[in-house]
XYZ file of C-alpha atoms in Angstrom:
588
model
C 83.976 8.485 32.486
C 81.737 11.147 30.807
C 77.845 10.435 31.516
C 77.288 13.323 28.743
C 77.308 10.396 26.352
C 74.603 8.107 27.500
C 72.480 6.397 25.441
C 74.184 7.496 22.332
C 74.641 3.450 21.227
C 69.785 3.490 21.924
C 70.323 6.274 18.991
C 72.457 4.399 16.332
C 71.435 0.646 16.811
C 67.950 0.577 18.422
C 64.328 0.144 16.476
C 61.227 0.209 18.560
C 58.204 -0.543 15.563
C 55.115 0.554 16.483
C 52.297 -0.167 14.439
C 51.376 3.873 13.489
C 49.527 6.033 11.483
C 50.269 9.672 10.266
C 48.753 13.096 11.027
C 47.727 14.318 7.645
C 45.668 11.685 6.771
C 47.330 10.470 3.736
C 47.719 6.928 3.063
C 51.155 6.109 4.356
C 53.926 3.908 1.680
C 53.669 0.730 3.595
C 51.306 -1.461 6.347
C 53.605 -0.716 9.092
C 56.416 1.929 9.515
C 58.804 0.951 12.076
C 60.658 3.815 13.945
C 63.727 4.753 15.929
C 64.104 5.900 19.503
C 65.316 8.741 19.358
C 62.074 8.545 16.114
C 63.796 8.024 12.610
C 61.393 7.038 9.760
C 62.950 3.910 8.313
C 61.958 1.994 5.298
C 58.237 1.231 5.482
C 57.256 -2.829 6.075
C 53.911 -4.319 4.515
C 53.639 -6.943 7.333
C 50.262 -5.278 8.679
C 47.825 -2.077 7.466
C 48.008 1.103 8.851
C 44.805 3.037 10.270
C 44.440 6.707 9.073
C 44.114 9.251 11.466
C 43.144 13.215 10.183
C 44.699 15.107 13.356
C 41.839 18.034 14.500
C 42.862 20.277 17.259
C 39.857 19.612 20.088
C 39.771 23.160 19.942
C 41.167 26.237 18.081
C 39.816 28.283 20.191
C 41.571 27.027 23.610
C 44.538 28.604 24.901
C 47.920 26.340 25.460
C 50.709 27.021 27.622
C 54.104 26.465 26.574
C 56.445 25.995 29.406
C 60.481 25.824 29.333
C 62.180 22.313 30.384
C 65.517 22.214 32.146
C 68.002 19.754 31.042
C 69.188 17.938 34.568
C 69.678 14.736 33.107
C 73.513 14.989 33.027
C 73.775 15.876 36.963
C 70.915 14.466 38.428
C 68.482 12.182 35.540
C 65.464 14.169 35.032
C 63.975 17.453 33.280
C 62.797 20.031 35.029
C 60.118 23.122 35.004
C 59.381 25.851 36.697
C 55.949 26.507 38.226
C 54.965 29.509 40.663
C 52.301 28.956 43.065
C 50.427 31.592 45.019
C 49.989 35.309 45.617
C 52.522 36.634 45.455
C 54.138 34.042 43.791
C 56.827 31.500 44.823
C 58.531 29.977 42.474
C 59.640 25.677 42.280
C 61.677 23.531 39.872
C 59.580 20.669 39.406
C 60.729 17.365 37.850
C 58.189 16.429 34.832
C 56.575 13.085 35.366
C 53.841 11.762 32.741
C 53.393 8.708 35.033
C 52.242 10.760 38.603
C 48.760 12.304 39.128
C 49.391 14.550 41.555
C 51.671 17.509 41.619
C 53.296 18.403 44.824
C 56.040 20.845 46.794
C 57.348 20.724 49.823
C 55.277 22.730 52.612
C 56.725 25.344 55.429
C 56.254 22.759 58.423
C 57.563 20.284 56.934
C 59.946 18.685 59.323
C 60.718 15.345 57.156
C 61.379 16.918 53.293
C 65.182 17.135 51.937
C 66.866 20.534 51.263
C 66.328 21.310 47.832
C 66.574 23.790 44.878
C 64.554 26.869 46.180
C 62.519 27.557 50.044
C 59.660 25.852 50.837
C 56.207 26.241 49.872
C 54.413 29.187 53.023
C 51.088 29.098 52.678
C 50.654 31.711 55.038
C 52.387 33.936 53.058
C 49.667 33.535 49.846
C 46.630 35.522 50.333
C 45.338 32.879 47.682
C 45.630 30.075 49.306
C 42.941 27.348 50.941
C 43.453 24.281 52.575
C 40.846 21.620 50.720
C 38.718 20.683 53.406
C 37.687 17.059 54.341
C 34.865 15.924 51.809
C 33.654 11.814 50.722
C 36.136 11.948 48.314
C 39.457 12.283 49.399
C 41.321 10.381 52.671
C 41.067 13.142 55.637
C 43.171 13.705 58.898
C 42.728 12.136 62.035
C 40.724 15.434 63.001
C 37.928 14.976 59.729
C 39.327 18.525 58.825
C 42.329 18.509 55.895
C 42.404 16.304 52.821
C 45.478 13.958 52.328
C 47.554 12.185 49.811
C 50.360 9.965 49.558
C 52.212 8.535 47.003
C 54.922 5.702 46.704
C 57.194 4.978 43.389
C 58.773 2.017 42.162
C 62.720 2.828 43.655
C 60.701 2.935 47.192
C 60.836 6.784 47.683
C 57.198 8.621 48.660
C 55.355 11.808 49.283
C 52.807 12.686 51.963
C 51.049 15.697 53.276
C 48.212 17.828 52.823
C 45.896 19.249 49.972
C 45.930 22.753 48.861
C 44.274 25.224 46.446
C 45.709 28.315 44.982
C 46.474 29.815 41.500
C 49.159 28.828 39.871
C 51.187 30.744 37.403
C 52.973 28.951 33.946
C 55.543 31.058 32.885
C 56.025 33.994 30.783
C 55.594 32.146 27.569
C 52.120 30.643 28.550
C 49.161 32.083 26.720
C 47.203 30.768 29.916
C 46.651 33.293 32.793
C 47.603 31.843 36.635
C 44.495 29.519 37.371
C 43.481 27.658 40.606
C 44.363 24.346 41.177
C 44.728 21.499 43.723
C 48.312 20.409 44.697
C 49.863 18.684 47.128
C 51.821 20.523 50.085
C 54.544 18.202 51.762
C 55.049 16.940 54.984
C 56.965 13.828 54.755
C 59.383 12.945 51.681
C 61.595 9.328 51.770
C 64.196 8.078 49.516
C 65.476 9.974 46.325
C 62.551 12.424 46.656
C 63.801 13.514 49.854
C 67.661 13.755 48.393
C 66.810 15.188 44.892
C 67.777 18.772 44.373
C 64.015 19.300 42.490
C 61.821 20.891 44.738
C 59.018 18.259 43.955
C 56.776 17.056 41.103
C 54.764 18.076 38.200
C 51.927 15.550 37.739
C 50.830 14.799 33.993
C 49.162 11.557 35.094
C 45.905 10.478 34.097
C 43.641 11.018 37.204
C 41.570 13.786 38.882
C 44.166 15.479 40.654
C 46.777 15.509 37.771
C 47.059 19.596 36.570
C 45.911 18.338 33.238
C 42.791 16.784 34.038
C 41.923 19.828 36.438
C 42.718 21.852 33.367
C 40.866 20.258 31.104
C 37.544 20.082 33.826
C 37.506 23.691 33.678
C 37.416 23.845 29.702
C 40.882 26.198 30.164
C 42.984 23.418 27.706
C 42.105 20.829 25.121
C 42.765 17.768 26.175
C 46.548 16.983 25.218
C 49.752 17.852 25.895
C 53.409 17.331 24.830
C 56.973 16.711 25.536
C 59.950 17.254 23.498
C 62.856 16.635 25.736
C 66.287 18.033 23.786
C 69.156 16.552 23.470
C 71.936 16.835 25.781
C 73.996 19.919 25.498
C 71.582 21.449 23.601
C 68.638 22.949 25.721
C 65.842 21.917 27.469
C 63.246 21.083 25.514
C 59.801 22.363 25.702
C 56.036 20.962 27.417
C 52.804 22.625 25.998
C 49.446 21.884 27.974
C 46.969 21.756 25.455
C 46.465 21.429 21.557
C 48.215 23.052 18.874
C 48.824 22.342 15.084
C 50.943 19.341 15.128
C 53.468 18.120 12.203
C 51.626 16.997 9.470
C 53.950 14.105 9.185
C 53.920 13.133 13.000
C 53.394 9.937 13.137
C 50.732 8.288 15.675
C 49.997 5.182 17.531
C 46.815 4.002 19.502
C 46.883 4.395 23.365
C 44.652 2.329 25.326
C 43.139 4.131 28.720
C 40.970 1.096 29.920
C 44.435 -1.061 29.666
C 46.354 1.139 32.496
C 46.466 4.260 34.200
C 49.537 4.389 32.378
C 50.210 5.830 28.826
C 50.887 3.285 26.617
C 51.611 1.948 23.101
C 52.091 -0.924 21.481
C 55.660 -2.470 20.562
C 55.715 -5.180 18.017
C 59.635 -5.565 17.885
C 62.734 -4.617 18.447
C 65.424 -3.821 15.363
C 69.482 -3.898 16.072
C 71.755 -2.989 12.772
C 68.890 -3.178 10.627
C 68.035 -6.990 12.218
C 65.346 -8.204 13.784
C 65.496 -9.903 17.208
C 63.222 -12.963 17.524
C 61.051 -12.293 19.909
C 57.428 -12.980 20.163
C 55.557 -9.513 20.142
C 53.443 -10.715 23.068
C 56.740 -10.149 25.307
C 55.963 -7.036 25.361
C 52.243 -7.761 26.642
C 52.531 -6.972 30.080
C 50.302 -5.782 32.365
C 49.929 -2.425 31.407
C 51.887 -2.892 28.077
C 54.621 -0.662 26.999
C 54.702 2.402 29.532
C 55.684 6.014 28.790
C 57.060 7.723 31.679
C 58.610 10.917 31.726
C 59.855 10.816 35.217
C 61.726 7.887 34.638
C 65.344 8.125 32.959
C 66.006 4.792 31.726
C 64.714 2.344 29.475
C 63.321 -1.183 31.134
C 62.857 -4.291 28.892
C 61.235 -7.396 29.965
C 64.170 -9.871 30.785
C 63.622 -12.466 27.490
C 63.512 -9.018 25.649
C 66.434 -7.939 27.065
C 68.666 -10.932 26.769
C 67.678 -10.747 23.024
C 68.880 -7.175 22.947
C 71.859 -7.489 25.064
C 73.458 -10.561 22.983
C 72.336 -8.596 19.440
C 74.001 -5.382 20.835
C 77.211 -6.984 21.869
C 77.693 -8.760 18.468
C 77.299 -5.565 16.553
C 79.862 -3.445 18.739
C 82.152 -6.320 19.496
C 85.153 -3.846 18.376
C 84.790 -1.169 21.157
C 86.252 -1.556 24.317
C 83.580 -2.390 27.184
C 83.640 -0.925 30.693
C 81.765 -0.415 33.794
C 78.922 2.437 33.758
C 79.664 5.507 35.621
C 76.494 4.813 38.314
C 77.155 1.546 40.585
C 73.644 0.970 41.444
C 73.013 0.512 37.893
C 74.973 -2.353 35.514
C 74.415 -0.168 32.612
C 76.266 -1.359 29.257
C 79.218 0.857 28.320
C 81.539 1.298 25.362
C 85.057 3.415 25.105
C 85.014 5.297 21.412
C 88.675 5.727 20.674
C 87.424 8.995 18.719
C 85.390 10.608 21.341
C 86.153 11.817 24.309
C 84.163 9.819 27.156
C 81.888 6.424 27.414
C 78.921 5.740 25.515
C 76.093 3.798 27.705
C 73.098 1.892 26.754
C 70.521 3.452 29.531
C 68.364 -0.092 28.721
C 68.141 -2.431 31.542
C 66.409 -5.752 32.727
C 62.942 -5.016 34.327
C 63.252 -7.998 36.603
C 60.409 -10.203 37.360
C 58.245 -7.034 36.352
C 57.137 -8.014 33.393
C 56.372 -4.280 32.105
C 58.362 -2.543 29.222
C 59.075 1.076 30.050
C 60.515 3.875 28.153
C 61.882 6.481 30.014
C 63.013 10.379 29.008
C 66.059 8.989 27.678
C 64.643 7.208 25.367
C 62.612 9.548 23.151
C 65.095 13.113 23.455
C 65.057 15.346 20.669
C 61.553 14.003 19.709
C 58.282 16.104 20.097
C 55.993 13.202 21.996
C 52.184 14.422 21.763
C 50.278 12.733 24.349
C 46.331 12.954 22.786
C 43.796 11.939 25.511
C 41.130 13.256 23.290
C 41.287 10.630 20.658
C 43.541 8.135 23.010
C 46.863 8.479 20.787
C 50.504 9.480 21.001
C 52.084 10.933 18.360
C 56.081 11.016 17.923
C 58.108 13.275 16.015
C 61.622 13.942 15.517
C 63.136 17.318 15.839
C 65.227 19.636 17.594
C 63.513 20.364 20.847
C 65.700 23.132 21.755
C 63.975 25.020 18.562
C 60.665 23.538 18.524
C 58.953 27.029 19.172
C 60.602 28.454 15.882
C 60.081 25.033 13.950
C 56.295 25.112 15.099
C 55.199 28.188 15.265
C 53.230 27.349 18.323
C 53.347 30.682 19.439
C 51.772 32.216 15.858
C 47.940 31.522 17.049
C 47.914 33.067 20.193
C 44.969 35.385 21.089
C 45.345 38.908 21.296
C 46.298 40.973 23.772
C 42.960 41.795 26.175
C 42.234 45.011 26.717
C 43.255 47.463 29.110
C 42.586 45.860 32.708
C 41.053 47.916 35.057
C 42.903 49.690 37.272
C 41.665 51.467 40.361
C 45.135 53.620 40.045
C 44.515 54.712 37.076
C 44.258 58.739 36.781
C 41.540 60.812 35.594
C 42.978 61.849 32.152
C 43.041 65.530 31.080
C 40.380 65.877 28.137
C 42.687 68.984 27.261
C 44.896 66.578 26.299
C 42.791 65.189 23.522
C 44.138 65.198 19.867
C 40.995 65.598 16.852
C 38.795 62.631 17.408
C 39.189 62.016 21.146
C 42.490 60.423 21.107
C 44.143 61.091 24.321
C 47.833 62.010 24.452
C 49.781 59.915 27.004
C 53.079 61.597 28.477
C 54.132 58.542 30.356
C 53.274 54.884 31.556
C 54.450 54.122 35.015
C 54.091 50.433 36.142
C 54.487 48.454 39.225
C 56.397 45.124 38.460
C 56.719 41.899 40.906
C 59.766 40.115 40.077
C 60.446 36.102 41.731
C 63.999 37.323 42.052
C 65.529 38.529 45.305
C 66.285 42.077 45.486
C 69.935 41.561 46.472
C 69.864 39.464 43.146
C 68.395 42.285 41.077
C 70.111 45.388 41.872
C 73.403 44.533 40.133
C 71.136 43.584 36.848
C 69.155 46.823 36.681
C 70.993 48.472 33.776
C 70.440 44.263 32.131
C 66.629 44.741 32.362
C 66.234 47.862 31.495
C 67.778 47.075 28.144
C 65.660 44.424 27.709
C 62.358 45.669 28.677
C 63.600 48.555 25.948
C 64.210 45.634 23.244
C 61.073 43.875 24.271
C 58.928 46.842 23.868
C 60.547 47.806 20.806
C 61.565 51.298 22.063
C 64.523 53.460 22.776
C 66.690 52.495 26.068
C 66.501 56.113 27.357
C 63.207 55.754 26.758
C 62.666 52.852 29.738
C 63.817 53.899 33.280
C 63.190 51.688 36.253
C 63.097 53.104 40.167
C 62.601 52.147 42.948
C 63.476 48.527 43.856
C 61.954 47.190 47.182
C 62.267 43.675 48.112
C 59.359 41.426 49.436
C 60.022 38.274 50.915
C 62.101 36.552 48.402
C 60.373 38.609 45.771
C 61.214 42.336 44.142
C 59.045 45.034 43.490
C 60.128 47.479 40.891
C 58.651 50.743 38.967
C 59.071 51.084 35.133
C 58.512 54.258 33.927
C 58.207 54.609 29.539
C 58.487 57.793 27.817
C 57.888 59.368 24.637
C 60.899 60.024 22.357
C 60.945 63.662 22.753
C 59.896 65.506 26.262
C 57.519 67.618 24.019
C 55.860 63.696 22.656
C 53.091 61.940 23.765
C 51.759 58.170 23.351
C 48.557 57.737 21.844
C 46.000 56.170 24.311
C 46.291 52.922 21.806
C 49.931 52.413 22.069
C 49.783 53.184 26.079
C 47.395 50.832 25.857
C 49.134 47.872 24.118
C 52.204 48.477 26.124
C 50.531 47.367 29.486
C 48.225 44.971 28.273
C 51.749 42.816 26.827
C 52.570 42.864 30.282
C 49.443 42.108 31.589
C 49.220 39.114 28.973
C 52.807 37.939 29.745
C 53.604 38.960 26.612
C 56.990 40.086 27.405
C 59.734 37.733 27.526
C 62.105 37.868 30.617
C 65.563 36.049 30.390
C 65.413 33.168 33.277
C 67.677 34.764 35.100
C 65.013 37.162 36.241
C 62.230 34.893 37.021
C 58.630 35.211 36.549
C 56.868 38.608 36.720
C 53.485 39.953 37.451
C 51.870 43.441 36.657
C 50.853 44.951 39.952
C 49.512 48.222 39.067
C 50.020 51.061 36.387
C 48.775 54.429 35.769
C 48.875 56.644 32.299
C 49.894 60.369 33.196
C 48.484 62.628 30.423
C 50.750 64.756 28.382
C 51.533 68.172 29.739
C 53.197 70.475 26.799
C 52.513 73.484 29.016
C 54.423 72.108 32.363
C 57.131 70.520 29.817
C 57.574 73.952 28.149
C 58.066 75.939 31.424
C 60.407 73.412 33.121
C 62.502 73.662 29.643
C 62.805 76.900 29.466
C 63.514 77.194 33.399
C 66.285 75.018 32.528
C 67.488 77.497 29.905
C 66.986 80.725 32.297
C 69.455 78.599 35.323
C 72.179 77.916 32.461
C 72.529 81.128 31.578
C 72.569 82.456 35.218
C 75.331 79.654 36.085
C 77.508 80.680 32.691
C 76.799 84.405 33.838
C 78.255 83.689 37.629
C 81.313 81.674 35.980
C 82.391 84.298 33.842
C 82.193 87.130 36.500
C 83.760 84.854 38.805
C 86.650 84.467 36.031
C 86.926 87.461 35.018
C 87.444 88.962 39.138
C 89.680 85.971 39.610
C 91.906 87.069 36.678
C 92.257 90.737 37.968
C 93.039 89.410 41.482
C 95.858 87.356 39.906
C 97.384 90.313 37.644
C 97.543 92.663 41.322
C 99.024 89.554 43.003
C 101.761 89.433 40.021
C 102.439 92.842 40.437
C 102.832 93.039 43.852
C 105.245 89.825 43.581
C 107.555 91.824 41.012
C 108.646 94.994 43.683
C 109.454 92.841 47.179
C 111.511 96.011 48.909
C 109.197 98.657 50.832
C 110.415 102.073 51.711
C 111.892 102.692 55.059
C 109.397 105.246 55.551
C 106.801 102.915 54.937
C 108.198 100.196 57.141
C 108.903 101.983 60.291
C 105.656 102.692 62.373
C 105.129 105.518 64.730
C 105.536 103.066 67.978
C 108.898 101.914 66.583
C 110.962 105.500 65.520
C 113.996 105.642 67.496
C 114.075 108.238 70.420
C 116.486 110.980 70.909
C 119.866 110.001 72.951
């Protein structure tokens, strides 16, 4: 059975309403708008009014970081990101989890944690890194010398070990620069967390040691973030930390941080084919209401809820065939299609005797899901997460590029160089790159990422050359060296200068397969016509003495052949030119 269709029947027969208001402002057609999960706008319902909310970034001036999701759901039920930690950095796959607070990897002595996606965390190996030491407000060691934490979840797995602090680094497409922040580094994992292939866990959580809050206590975000998951088959998705212009039609509903720890919405009912189940709305009153949780893959009703749903569902696809889900510890609901390939499952369950409703990834794919702490909201909108950067624009109000870092490796520049005005000519850029790639890895791919650090800096590919590859731990050190068009051109000191400072800004955009990169060092060699002008016309002086020695080489070579010809044509020698002195015959 094909797991690639699950949750397709949540898609076509489900209705979550949620009383909701929209982002522009505008008084909305109806009192309440009821909407699908995956979010379809249906027709609006005058049952209730509708508060207005005008959507205001917290601040157009903050930075955001926009960070790639994996799609594991197929293989393994969550999405992923990457993260690097330290200095130099190491790179993890971290599974993203709105309902954790803390995020964690697995640490070098850790004797207890599962094998998973990439090596453990070395703290001795970051010249960054510092253990947080015991203080009144965190659970020490037995010693009074480390801060711990540990964590349990629901399906009985947990995390344990010790607190750290380095930077950590977002990505290539993050307009944030690495930053230091508290995570946790492993040294005991149990259940699924120590099976998983994810390394560990991105915590989006509402609490002090979630990234976001540390984020936001520094002033580096606004405080919100968001989630569009895509849908299967068709990318990733995408998670920004921080504001940006949302959808002017994205529609919002309150969130209530005093109710739980937990973000949450309120669910007034559940549609199937158009229907309404009868259920009292204050089913869905739990303790802390109806839960969003990225971490989680499935959707959990409370069991009157779910009966409801179940009977509904099964009267409205009474024609399909019914079969067993593909997962034995779950009794999911599945359906044969007779005109696609594979089953179709429900991914909705019975929550038990927990009396919480709890949407999980599944639930909301293909749907940008704006989590605003700010204003205690979360907004829902339905698009193609795979594209959202192009739909967006998110990308179109980043700040520009800083100036030119400084750089202790940086040459004196010859003033004789200078063009009118003090504009220095630059002959070429040379700059040391770290790559989170193994060298092994990278040597095959050279001639790859050459091209596209040529296409990226909008610039010929024989004008980008890269040397010298060295490997360093599990990283790769590599020099790019740009030149001007022509060996007789120069780069003005303004374009030298915009071509580091994209690097230095993460500007440049790196396919996955070559991990993260950081600039290391660069220096600007001034243009030297004189030096270029010799060792041309040196070049010129050695051709001609090489054609010179070819064609007096020919020219004796052809002469030696016409003698040997010659010589060939006449093979019988005179006797008196064959017999020697020695050799004349004596008298008898």
């Amino acid at each position: 059975m094909a797991l690639a269709s699950i949750g397709a029947t949540v898609s076509l027969l489900i209705y979550l309403s949620l009383p909701c208001s929209n982002a522009s402002g505008s008084p909305a057609a109806g009192s309440r708008r009821p909407m699908v999960f995956p979010l379809f706008l249906s027709q609006p319902n005058s049952s209730r009014s509708m508060s207005l909310l005008h959507r205001k970034l917290h601040s157009k001036s903050l930075p955001h970081s926009r960070m790639r999701l994996y799609d594991d759901i197929l293989l393994n039920g969550y999405y992923t990101t990457r993260l690097w930690i330290g200095t130099p950095p190491q790179m993890f796959a971290l599974i993203v989890d709105s309902g954790s607070t803390v995020t964690y990897v697995p640490c070098s002595d850790c004797e207890q944690c599962g094998k998973h996606q990439d090596p453990k965390f070395q703290p001795e190996m970051s010249t960054t890194y510092q253990p947080v030491k015991c203080n009144m407000d965190c659970h020490c060691d037995d010693e009074k010398e480390q801060c711990l934490y540990e964590r349990e979840y629901a399906e009985h797995s947990s995390s344990k070990g010790v607190l750290g602090e380095d930077l950590i680094s977002f990505g290539n497409e993050s307009q944030l620069t690495p930053q230091r922040a508290v995570f946790g580094c492993e040294n005991v994992e149990t259940g699924d967390l120590y099976s998983q292939r994810a390394d560990g866990i991105i915590g989006l959580g509402q609490g002090d040691l979630s990234l976001v809050d540390q984020l936001v206590d520094k002033g580096l975000i606004s405080n919100s973030f968001a989630l569009c998951y895509g849908g299967m088959d068709l990318g990733g998705g995408s998670m920004v930390l921080g504001g940006f212009a949302y959808p002017s039609d994205m529609m919002f509903t309150d969130s209530d941080p005093d109710r739980s720890s937990y973000y949450n919405i309120d669910l007034t009912g559940i549609r199937v084919a158009g229907k309404d189940l009868l259920l009292d709305s204050r089913v869905f009153d739990g303790e802390h209401g109806v839960v969003l949780d990225s971490g989680t893959t499935y959707a959990y009703l409370p069991d009157a809820a779910f009966s409801a749903f179940e009977e509904a569902l099964m009267r409205e696809a009474s024609p399909l065939k019914q079969i067993d889900g593909p997962d034995p510890n779950f009794k999911d609901t599945c359906f044969l299609h007779s005109k696609v390939h594979g089953a179709y499952c429900l991914g909705v369950f019975p929550n038990g005797k927990d009396h919480t409703t709890l949407l999980g990834g599944i639930v909301v794919r293909n749907t940008l899901v704006v989590y605003d702490r700010e204003n205690s909201k979360v907004g829902f909108w339905r698009t193609n997460c795979s594209e959202l950067s192009d739909r967006l624009h998110i990308d179109d109000s980043a700040p520009p590029p800083a100036t030119l870092p400084s750089n202790d490796s940086n040459p004196t520049l010859n003033t004789s160089s200078s063009l009118p005005g003090g504009e220095i000519q630059i002959g070429q850029i040379n700059l040391d790159i770290q790559l989170t790639v193994n060298s092994s890895y990278l040597k095959p791919r050279m001639e790859e990422l050459s091209k596209v650090l040529s296409k990226e800096l909008d610039v010929k590919s024989s004008q980008v050359y890269i040397s010298n590859l060295t490997s360093k731990g599990n990283n790769s050190l590599i020099g790019i060296v740009v030149v001007p068009t022509e060996p007789s051109g120069f780069f003005s000191n303004v374009t030298a200068t915009s071509i580091v400072s994209r690097f230095t800004n993460h500007q440049i955009k790196l396919p996955d397969i070559f991990g993260n990169y950081e600039l290391v060092s660069y220096t600007l060699e001034p243009s030297r016509k004189g030096a270029r002008w010799v060792m041309k016309n040196t070049i010129v002086v050695m051709a001609i003495v090489i054609v010179a020695v070819v064609v007096v080489g020919l020219i004796a070579y052809g002469v030696w052949l016409m003698w040997k010809r010659k010589q060939a044509s006449n093979p019988y020698i005179h006797v008196d030119e064959a017999i020697v002195a020695e050799q004349e015959l004596l008298p008898l």
